PDB file of C-alpha atoms in Angstrom:
ATOM      1  CA  MET O   1       0.000   0.000   0.000  1.00 51.00           C
ATOM      2  CA  ASN O   2       1.371   3.369  -0.963  1.00 57.00           C
ATOM      3  CA  ASN O   3      -1.230   5.291   0.996  1.00 60.00           C
ATOM      4  CA  PRO O   4      -1.561   4.385   4.692  1.00 59.00           C
ATOM      5  CA  ASN O   5      -4.940   6.143   4.842  1.00 59.00           C
ATOM      6  CA  GLN O   6      -6.366   3.499   2.510  1.00 57.00           C
ATOM      7  CA  VAL O   7      -5.511   0.811   5.061  1.00 56.00           C
ATOM      8  CA  ALA O   8      -7.544   2.617   7.716  1.00 58.00           C
ATOM      9  CA  PHE O   9     -10.576   2.534   5.421  1.00 60.00           C
ATOM     10  CA  GLY O  10     -10.549  -1.189   4.685  1.00 62.00           C
ATOM     11  CA  GLN O  11      -8.482  -1.300   1.508  1.00 73.00           C
ATOM     12  CA  VAL O  12      -6.674  -4.474   2.581  1.00 83.00           C
ATOM     13  CA  GLY O  13      -9.627  -6.752   1.980  1.00 91.00           C
ATOM     14  CA  SER O  14     -13.113  -7.708   3.016  1.00 94.00           C
ATOM     15  CA  ALA O  15     -15.233 -10.731   3.861  1.00 95.00           C
ATOM     16  CA  LEU O  16     -18.874 -11.698   4.154  1.00 95.00           C
ATOM     17  CA  ALA O  17     -20.146 -12.194   7.694  1.00 94.00           C
ATOM     18  CA  SER O  18     -22.914 -14.728   7.358  1.00 94.00           C
ATOM     19  CA  GLY O  19     -25.111 -16.325   9.981  1.00 89.00           C
ATOM     20  CA  THR O  20     -23.566 -17.221  13.302  1.00 87.00           C
ATOM     21  CA  THR O  21     -20.057 -18.121  12.066  1.00 90.00           C
ATOM     22  CA  ALA O  22     -17.271 -15.852  13.316  1.00 89.00           C
ATOM     23  CA  VAL O  23     -15.408 -13.883  10.640  1.00 92.00           C
ATOM     24  CA  ASP O  24     -11.867 -15.126   9.947  1.00 93.00           C
ATOM     25  CA  ILE O  25      -9.868 -11.905  10.462  1.00 92.00           C
ATOM     26  CA  PRO O  26      -6.354 -12.033   8.965  1.00 93.00           C
ATOM     27  CA  SER O  27      -3.479 -12.064  11.441  1.00 93.00           C
ATOM     28  CA  GLY O  28      -2.394  -8.578  12.476  1.00 90.00           C
ATOM     29  CA  LYS O  29      -5.574  -6.976  11.122  1.00 91.00           C
ATOM     30  CA  VAL O  30      -8.860  -5.739  12.603  1.00 89.00           C
ATOM     31  CA  VAL O  31     -12.261  -5.034  11.094  1.00 90.00           C
ATOM     32  CA  VAL O  32     -12.478  -1.270  10.494  1.00 90.00           C
ATOM     33  CA  ALA O  33     -15.993  -1.104   9.002  1.00 91.00           C
ATOM     34  CA  ILE O  34     -19.102  -3.267   8.857  1.00 93.00           C
ATOM     35  CA  THR O  35     -21.904  -2.701   6.332  1.00 95.00           C
ATOM     36  CA  ALA O  36     -25.219  -4.377   7.147  1.00 95.00           C
ATOM     37  CA  LEU O  37     -26.587  -6.297   4.143  1.00 97.00           C
ATOM     38  CA  THR O  38     -29.507  -7.303   6.384  1.00 96.00           C
ATOM     39  CA  ALA O  39     -30.383  -5.927   9.803  1.00 94.00           C
ATOM     40  CA  PHE O  40     -28.241  -7.705  12.404  1.00 90.00           C
ATOM     41  CA  LYS O  41     -27.246  -7.895  16.043  1.00 88.00           C
ATOM     42  CA  PHE O  42     -23.800  -8.836  17.304  1.00 85.00           C
ATOM     43  CA  ALA O  43     -23.336 -12.166  19.068  1.00 82.00           C
ATOM     44  CA  HIS O  44     -22.122 -11.917  22.666  1.00 70.00           C
ATOM     45  CA  ASP O  45     -18.603 -13.020  21.721  1.00 65.00           C
ATOM     46  CA  SER O  46     -17.959 -10.140  19.293  1.00 70.00           C
ATOM     47  CA  ALA O  47     -15.337  -7.673  20.545  1.00 70.00           C
ATOM     48  CA  VAL O  48     -13.998  -4.231  19.773  1.00 68.00           C
ATOM     49  CA  GLU O  49     -10.417  -3.143  20.451  1.00 66.00           C
ATOM     50  CA  SER O  50     -10.259  -1.400  23.796  1.00 61.00           C
ATOM     51  CA  GLY O  51      -9.038   2.135  24.160  1.00 58.00           C
ATOM     52  CA  TYR O  52     -10.036   5.365  22.483  1.00 57.00           C
ATOM     53  CA  GLY O  53     -12.064   6.214  25.595  1.00 57.00           C
ATOM     54  CA  ILE O  54     -14.901   3.813  24.699  1.00 54.00           C
ATOM     55  CA  PRO O  55     -15.522   0.704  26.807  1.00 53.00           C
ATOM     56  CA  ALA O  56     -15.580  -2.425  24.615  1.00 53.00           C
ATOM     57  CA  LYS O  57     -18.949  -3.624  25.938  1.00 52.00           C
ATOM     58  CA  ALA O  58     -20.580  -0.292  25.088  1.00 46.00           C
ATOM     59  CA  ALA O  59     -19.674  -0.733  21.428  1.00 50.00           C
ATOM     60  CA  VAL O  60     -20.629  -4.407  21.082  1.00 57.00           C
ATOM     61  CA  ASN O  61     -23.459  -5.301  23.412  1.00 55.00           C
ATOM     62  CA  GLY O  62     -24.471  -8.700  22.085  1.00 57.00           C
ATOM     63  CA  SER O  63     -27.825 -10.233  21.267  1.00 54.00           C
ATOM     64  CA  GLY O  64     -29.684  -8.165  23.842  1.00 56.00           C
ATOM     65  CA  GLY O  65     -28.697  -4.885  22.193  1.00 66.00           C
ATOM     66  CA  ASP O  66     -30.116  -2.845  19.361  1.00 74.00           C
ATOM     67  CA  SER O  67     -29.890  -4.133  15.811  1.00 84.00           C
ATOM     68  CA  VAL O  68     -27.861  -2.435  13.094  1.00 88.00           C
ATOM     69  CA  PRO O  69     -30.312  -1.548  10.274  1.00 93.00           C
ATOM     70  CA  GLU O  70     -29.820  -2.800   6.718  1.00 96.00           C
ATOM     71  CA  GLY O  71     -27.606  -0.475   4.660  1.00 97.00           C
ATOM     72  CA  VAL O  72     -25.893   1.158   7.641  1.00 94.00           C
ATOM     73  CA  THR O  73     -22.085   1.133   7.903  1.00 93.00           C
ATOM     74  CA  ILE O  74     -20.466   1.280  11.322  1.00 89.00           C
ATOM     75  CA  PHE O  75     -16.792   2.008  11.922  1.00 87.00           C
ATOM     76  CA  GLY O  76     -14.445   0.865  14.665  1.00 83.00           C
ATOM     77  CA  ARG O  77     -11.597  -1.515  15.382  1.00 84.00           C
ATOM     78  CA  PHE O  78     -13.309  -4.869  15.866  1.00 86.00           C
ATOM     79  CA  THR O  79     -11.086  -7.788  16.880  1.00 86.00           C
ATOM     80  CA  THR O  80     -13.867 -10.388  16.631  1.00 86.00           C
ATOM     81  CA  VAL O  81     -17.077 -10.206  14.596  1.00 89.00           C
ATOM     82  CA  LYS O  82     -19.890 -12.709  14.880  1.00 88.00           C
ATOM     83  CA  LEU O  83     -23.532 -12.070  14.019  1.00 90.00           C
ATOM     84  CA  ASN O  84     -26.393 -13.299  16.164  1.00 88.00           C
ATOM     85  CA  GLY O  85     -28.907 -14.777  13.681  1.00 88.00           C
ATOM     86  CA  ALA O  86     -28.681 -17.491  11.031  1.00 91.00           C
ATOM     87  CA  SER O  87     -30.093 -15.276   8.247  1.00 94.00           C
ATOM     88  CA  GLU O  88     -28.060 -12.133   9.067  1.00 94.00           C
ATOM     89  CA  ARG O  89     -25.446 -10.860   6.579  1.00 96.00           C
ATOM     90  CA  ALA O  90     -22.838  -8.079   6.617  1.00 96.00           C
ATOM     91  CA  MET O  91     -19.687  -7.080   4.728  1.00 96.00           C
ATOM     92  CA  VAL O  92     -16.650  -6.541   6.950  1.00 95.00           C
ATOM     93  CA  TYR O  93     -13.611  -4.528   5.849  1.00 94.00           C
ATOM     94  CA  PHE O  94     -10.099  -5.180   7.160  1.00 93.00           C
ATOM     95  CA  GLY O  95      -7.498  -2.606   8.091  1.00 87.00           C
TER      96      GLY O  95
END
């Protein structure tokens, strides 16, 4: 990559998060953006990188939390991504 800013915006790859299978995040990378292809909730074992003044559990609150609406993109530094429902889909972008 010639432009480090591209890495921060997911230019090093993506994957489909589908159903309740955890996303295989490449070693040394995190998920920097998630676009909801269907409305979804995070599974309880999803995690966001700590720091930045935001508690990890506030960002990923599991199946009891609010759902992310279809078409919405959220940004962060997720270290684990797993959706809660079998029919849920999202694109995740690595950085």
